[in-house]
Short mmCIF file of C-alpha atoms in Angstrom, two decimals:
data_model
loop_
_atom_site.label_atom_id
_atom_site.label_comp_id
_atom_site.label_asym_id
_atom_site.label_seq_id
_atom_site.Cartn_x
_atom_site.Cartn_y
_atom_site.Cartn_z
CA UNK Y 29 0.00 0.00 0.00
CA UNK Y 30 1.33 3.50 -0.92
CA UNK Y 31 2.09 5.61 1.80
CA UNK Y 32 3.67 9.07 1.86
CA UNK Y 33 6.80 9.57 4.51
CA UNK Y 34 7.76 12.41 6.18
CA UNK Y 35 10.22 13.98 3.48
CA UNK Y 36 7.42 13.86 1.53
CA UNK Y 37 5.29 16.81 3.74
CA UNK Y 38 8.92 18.28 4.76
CA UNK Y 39 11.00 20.68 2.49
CA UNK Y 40 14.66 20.88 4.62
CA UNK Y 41 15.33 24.78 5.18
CA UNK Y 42 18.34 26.44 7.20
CA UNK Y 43 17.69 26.75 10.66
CA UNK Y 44 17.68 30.46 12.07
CA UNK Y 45 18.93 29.38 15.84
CA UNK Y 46 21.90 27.44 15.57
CA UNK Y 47 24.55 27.58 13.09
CA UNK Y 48 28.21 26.13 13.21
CA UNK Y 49 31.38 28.36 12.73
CA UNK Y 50 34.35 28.45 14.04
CA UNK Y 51 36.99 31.40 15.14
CA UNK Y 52 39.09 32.49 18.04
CA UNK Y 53 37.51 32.48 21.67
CA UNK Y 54 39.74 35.70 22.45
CA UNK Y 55 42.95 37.62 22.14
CA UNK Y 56 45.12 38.83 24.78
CA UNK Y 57 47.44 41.47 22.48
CA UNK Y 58 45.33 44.33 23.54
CA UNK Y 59 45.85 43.37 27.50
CA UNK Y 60 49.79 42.66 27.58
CA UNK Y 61 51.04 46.71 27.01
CA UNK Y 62 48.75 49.29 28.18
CA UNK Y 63 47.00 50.87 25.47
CA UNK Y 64 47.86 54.57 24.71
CA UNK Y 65 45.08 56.77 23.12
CA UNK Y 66 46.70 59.20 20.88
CA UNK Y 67 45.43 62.17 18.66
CA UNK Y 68 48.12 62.04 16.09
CA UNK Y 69 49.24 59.07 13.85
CA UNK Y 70 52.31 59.76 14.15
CA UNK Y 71 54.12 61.82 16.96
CA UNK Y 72 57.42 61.61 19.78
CA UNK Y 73 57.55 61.02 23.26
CA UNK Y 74 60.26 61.23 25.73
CA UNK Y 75 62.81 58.69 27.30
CA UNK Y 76 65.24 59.48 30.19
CA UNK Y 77 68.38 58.14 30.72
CA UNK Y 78 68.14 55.69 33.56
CA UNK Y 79 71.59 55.89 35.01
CA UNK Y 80 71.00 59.49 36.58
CA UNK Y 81 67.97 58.07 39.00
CA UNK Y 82 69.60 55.68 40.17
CA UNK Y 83 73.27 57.43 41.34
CA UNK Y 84 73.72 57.90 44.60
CA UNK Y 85 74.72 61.91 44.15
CA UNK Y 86 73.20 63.96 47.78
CA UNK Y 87 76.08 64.66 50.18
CA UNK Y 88 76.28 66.53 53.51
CA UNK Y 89 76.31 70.05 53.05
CA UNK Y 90 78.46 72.46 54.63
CA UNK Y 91 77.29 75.77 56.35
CA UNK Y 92 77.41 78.53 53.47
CA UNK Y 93 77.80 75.88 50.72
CA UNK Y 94 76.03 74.84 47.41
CA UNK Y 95 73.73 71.93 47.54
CA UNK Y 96 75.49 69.38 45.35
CA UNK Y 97 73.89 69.81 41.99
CA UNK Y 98 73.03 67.62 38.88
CA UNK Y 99 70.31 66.56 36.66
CA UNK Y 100 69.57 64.06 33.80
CA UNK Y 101 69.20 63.40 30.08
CA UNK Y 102 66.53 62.31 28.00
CA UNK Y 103 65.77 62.00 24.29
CA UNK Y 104 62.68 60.99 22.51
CA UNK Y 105 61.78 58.25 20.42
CA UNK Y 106 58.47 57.87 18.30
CA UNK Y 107 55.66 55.61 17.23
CA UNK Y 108 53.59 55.46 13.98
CA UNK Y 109 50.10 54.14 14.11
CA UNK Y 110 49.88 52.02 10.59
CA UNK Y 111 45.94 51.14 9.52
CA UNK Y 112 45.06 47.95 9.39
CA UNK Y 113 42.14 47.00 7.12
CA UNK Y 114 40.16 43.87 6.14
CA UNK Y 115 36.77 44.06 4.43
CA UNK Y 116 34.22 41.85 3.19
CA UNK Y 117 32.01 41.74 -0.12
CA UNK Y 118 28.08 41.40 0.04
CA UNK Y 119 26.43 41.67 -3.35
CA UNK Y 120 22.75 42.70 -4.04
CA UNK Y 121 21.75 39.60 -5.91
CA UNK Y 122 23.21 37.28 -2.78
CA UNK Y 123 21.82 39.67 -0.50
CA UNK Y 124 18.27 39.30 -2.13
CA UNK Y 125 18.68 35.92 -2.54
CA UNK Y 126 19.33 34.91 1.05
CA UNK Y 127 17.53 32.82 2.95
CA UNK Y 128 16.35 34.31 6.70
CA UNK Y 129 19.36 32.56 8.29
CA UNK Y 130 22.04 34.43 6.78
CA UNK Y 131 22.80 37.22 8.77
CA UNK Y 132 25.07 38.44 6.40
CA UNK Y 133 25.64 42.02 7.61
CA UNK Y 134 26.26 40.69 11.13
CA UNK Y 135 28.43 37.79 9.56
CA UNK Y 136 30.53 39.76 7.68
CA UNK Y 137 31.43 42.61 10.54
CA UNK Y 138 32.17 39.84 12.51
CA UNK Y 139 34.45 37.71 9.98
CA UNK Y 140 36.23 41.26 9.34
CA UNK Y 141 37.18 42.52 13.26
CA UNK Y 142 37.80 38.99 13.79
CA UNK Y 143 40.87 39.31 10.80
CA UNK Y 144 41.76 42.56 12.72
CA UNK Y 145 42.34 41.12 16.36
CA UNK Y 146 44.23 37.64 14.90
CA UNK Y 147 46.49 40.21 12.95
CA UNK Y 148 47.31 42.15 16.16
CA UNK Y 149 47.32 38.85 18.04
CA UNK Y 150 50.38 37.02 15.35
CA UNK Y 151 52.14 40.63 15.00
CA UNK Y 152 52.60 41.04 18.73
CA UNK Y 153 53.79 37.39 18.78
CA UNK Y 154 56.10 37.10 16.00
CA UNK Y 155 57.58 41.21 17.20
CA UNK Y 156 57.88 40.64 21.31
CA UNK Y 157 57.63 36.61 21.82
CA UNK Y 158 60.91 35.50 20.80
CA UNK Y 159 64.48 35.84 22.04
CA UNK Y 160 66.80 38.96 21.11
CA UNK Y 161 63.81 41.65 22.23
CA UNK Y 162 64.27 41.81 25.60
CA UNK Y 163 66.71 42.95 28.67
CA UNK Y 164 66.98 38.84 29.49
CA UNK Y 165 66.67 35.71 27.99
CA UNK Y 166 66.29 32.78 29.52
CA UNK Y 167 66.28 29.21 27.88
CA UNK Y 168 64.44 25.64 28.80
CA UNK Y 169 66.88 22.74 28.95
CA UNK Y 170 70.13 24.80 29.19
CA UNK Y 171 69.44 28.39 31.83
CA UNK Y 172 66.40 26.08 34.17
CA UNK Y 173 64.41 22.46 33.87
CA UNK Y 174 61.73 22.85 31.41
CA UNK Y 175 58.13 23.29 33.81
CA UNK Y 176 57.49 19.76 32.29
CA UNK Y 177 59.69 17.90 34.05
CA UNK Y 178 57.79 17.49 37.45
CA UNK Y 179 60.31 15.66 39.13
CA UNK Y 180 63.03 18.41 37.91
CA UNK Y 181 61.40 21.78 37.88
CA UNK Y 182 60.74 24.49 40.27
CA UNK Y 183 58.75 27.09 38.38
CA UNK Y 184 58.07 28.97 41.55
CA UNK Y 185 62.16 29.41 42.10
CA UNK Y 186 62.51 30.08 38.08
CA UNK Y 187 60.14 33.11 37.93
CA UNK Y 188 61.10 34.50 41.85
CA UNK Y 189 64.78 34.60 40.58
CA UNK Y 190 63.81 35.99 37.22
CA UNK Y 191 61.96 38.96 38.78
CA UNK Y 192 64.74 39.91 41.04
CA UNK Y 193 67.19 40.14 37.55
CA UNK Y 194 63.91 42.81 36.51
CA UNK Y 195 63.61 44.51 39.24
CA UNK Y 196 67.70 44.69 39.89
CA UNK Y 197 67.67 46.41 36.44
CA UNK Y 198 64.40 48.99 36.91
CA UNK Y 199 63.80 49.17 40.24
CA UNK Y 200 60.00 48.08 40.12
CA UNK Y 201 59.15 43.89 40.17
CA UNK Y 202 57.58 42.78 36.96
CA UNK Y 203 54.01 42.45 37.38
CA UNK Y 204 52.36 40.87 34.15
CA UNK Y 205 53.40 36.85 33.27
CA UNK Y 206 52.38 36.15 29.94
CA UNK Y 207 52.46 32.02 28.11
CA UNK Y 208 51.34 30.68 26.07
CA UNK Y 209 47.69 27.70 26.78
CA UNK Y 210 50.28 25.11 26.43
CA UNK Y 211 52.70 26.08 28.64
CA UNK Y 212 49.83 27.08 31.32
CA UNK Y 213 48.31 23.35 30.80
CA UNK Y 214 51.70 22.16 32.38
CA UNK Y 215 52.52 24.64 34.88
CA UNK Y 216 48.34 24.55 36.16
CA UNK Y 217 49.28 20.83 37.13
CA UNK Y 218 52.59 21.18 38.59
CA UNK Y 219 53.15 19.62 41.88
CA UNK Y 220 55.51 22.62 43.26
CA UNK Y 221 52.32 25.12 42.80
CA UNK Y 222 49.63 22.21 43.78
CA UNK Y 223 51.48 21.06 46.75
CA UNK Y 224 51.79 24.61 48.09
CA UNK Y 225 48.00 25.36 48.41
CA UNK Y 226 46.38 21.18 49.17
CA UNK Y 227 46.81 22.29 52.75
CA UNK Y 228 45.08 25.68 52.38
CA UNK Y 229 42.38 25.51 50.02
CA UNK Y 230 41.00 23.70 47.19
CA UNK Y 231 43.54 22.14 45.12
CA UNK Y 232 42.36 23.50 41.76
CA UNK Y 233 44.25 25.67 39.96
CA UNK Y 234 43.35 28.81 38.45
CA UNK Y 235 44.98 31.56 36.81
CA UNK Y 236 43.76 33.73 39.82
CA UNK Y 237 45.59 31.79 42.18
CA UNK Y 238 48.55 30.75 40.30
CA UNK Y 239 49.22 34.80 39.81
CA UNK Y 240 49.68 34.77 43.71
CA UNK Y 241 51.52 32.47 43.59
CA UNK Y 242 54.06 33.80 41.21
CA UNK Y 243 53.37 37.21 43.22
CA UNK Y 244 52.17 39.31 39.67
CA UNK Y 245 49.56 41.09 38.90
CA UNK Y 246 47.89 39.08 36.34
CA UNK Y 247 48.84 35.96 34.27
CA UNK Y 248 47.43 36.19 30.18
CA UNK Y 249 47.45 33.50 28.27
CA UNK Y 250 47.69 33.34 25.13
CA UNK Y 251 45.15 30.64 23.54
CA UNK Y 252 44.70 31.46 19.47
CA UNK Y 253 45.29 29.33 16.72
CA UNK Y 254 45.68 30.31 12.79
CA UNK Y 255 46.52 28.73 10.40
CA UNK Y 256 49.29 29.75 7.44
CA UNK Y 257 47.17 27.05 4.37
CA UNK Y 258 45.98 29.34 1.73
CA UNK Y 259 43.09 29.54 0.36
CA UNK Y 260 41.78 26.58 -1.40
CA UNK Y 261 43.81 24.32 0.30
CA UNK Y 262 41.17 21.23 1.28
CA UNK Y 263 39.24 21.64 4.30
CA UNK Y 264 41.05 18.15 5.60
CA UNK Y 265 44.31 19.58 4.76
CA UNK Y 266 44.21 22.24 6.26
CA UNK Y 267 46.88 22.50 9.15
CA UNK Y 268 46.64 24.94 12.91
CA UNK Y 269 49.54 26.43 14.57
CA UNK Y 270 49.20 27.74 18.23
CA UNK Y 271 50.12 31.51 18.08
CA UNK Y 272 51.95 31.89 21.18
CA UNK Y 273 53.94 28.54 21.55
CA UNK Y 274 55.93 27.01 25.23
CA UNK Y 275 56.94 30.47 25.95
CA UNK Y 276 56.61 33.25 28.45
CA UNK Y 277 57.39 36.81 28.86
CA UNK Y 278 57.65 38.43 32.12
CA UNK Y 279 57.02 42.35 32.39
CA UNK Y 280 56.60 45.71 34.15
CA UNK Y 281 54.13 47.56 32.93
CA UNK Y 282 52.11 50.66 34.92
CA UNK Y 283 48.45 49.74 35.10
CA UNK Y 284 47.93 52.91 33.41
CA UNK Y 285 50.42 55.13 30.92
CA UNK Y 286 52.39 57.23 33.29
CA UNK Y 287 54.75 59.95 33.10
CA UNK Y 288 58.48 59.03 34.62
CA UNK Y 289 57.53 55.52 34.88
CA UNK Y 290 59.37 52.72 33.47
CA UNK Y 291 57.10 50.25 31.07
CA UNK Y 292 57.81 47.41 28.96
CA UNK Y 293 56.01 48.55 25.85
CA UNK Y 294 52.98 50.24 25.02
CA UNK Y 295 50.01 49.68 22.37
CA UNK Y 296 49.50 53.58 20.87
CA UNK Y 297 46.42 53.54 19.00
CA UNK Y 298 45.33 56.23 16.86
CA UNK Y 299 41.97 57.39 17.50
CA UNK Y 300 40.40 58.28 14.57
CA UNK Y 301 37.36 57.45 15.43
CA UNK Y 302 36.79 58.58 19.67
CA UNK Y 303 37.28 55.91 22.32
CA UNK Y 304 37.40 53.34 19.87
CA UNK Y 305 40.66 51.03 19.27
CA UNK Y 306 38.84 49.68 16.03
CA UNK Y 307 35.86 50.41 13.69
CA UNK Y 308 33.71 49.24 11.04
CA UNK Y 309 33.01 51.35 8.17
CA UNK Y 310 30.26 50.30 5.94
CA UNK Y 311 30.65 51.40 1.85
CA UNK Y 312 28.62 50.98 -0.97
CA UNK Y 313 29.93 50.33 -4.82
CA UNK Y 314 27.27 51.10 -6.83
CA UNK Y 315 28.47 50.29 -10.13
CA UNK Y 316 29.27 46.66 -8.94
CA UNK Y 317 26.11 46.57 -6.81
CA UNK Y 318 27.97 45.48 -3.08
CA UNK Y 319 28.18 46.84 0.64
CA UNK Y 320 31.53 46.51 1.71
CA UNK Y 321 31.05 45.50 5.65
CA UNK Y 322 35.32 47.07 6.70
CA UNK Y 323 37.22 46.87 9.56
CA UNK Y 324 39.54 49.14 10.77
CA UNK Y 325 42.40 49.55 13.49
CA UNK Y 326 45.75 52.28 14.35
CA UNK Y 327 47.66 50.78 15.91
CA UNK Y 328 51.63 50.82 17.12
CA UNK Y 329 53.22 48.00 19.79
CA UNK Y 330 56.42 49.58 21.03
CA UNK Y 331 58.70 48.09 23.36
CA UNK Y 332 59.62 51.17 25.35
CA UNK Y 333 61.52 49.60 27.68
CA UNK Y 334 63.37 46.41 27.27
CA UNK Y 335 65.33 45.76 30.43
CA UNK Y 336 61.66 45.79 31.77
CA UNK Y 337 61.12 42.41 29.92
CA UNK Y 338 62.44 38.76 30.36
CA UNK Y 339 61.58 36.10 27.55
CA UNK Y 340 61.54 32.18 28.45
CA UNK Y 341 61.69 30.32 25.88
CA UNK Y 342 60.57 26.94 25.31
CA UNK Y 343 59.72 26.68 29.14
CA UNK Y 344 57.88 22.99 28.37
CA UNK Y 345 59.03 20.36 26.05
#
């Protein structure tokens, strides 16, 4: 007997409440220097010499005498805010042919900031995460035990000595502890941190609690992926690279930019647009009937101070 089934009263459509897409669950670029708001895209500010705040140079004074008398140097260095811009294409006849659950506006300003912050994200980590940037280096396997190696390690010991070389060079301990997801896997499980709070408190480390530890400020870690394939490669073949790698960078920054304060770097961003470190511009090209959905970002890392900075590189296996 002939009997109709359910495709049969059922046309498939899109579903307009769940879709599946992929992309980064957050950057940490932004957080590492503080950011600087500036009103030029281009400008200087100054440096002083280190050497003269830190000489001993007051002596006792003698009835009817001169104070002793000095003073310091500085110069000035600069920064240059280049523009970084993705956009994306939507044309009129696939905009009036979509179907409700392409958001395509919404898509596209997201797929475009998205390029922005994974730009800013690799940049920082290819310019500042790597040896030969900073005051220190300090190597895994040859200057301390890789964190890896539980039964060898003593991360707590590593990172104590390593701010005393900081703060021996600046006067101020380093207060922001940057790694990369790998490296904070292995050092999250690592008996020297776990065995120092079983007796106290939960024995579940978080990033909270392992930054007391370490006595900083805050620990960011870095947790992106990308991938270098190009275009067209096949979705299978397609390989992922972690951006930040077994490293770590330990660093004084201010909280805020300060005057006369030493700092590690600083993000300058050019606001073009107020109180905003990027932006989307929306176009339209009439005569090949699209919206171009753009994003936008000024934006200038500088390392402004790199005795403020140790690297550790390859810290795991």
């Amino acid at each position: 007997m002939a009997k109709y089934t359910s495709k049969d009263v059922h046309v498939d459509q899109l579903l307009t409440n769940v879709s599946i897409g992929y992309s980064n669950a957050g950057y940490i670029a932004d957080q590492i220097f503080p950011v600087v708001p500036v009103d030029k895209q281009s400008d200087k500010y100054l440096t002083y010499d280190k050497s003269h705040w830190f000489r001993n140079e007051a002596k006792i004074r003698a009835t009817g005498t001169k104070s002793e008398r000095g003073g310091w140097n500085y110069s000035s260095d600069t920064y240059f805010c280049d523009r970084f811009s993705y956009g994306h294409e939507i044309y009129d006849e696939e905009r009036d042919n979509a179907d409700n659950a392409f958001q395509l506006d919404s898509d596209a300003a997201e797929f475009a900031t998205d390029k922005i912050l994974m730009q800013r994200e690799v940049a920082f980590a290819g310019d500042f995460f790597k040896t030969s940037v900073w005051g220190t280096d300090k190597t895994g396997g040859s200057d301390f035990t890789r964190w890896s190696d539980y039964s060898g390690s003593a991360p707590l010991v590593d990172v104590s000595g390593w701010m005393d070389l900081i703060e021996a060079s600046i006067g101020r301990e380093p207060n922001r502890l940057v790694m990369g997801k790998q490296v904070w896997t292995a050092l999250k499980w690592h008996p020297d941190l776990i065995d120092t709070i079983k007796y106290t408190q939960r024995a579940q480390m978080g990033l909270d609690l392992a930054a007391t530890l370490l006595e900083v400020d805050r620990i960011l870690v870095g947790r992106a992926i990308y991938t270098t394939s190009p275009e067209g490669t096949a979705e299978a073949s397609v390989t992922y690279s972690r951006i930040w790698g077994k490293h770590t960078l330990l660093i004084y920054v201010p909280n805020t930019p300060s005057l006369r304060q030493p700092a590690a770097g600083y993000t300058f961003t050019w606001q073009r647009v107020p109180n905003s470190l990027r932006y989307i511009k929306r176009m339209r090209d009439e005569e090949r009937e699209a919206d171009i959905i753009e994003a936008n970002a000024y934006y200038d890392h500088k390392v402004t101070g790199a005795a403020a900075g140790l690297f550790g590189s390859t810290v795991i296996a």
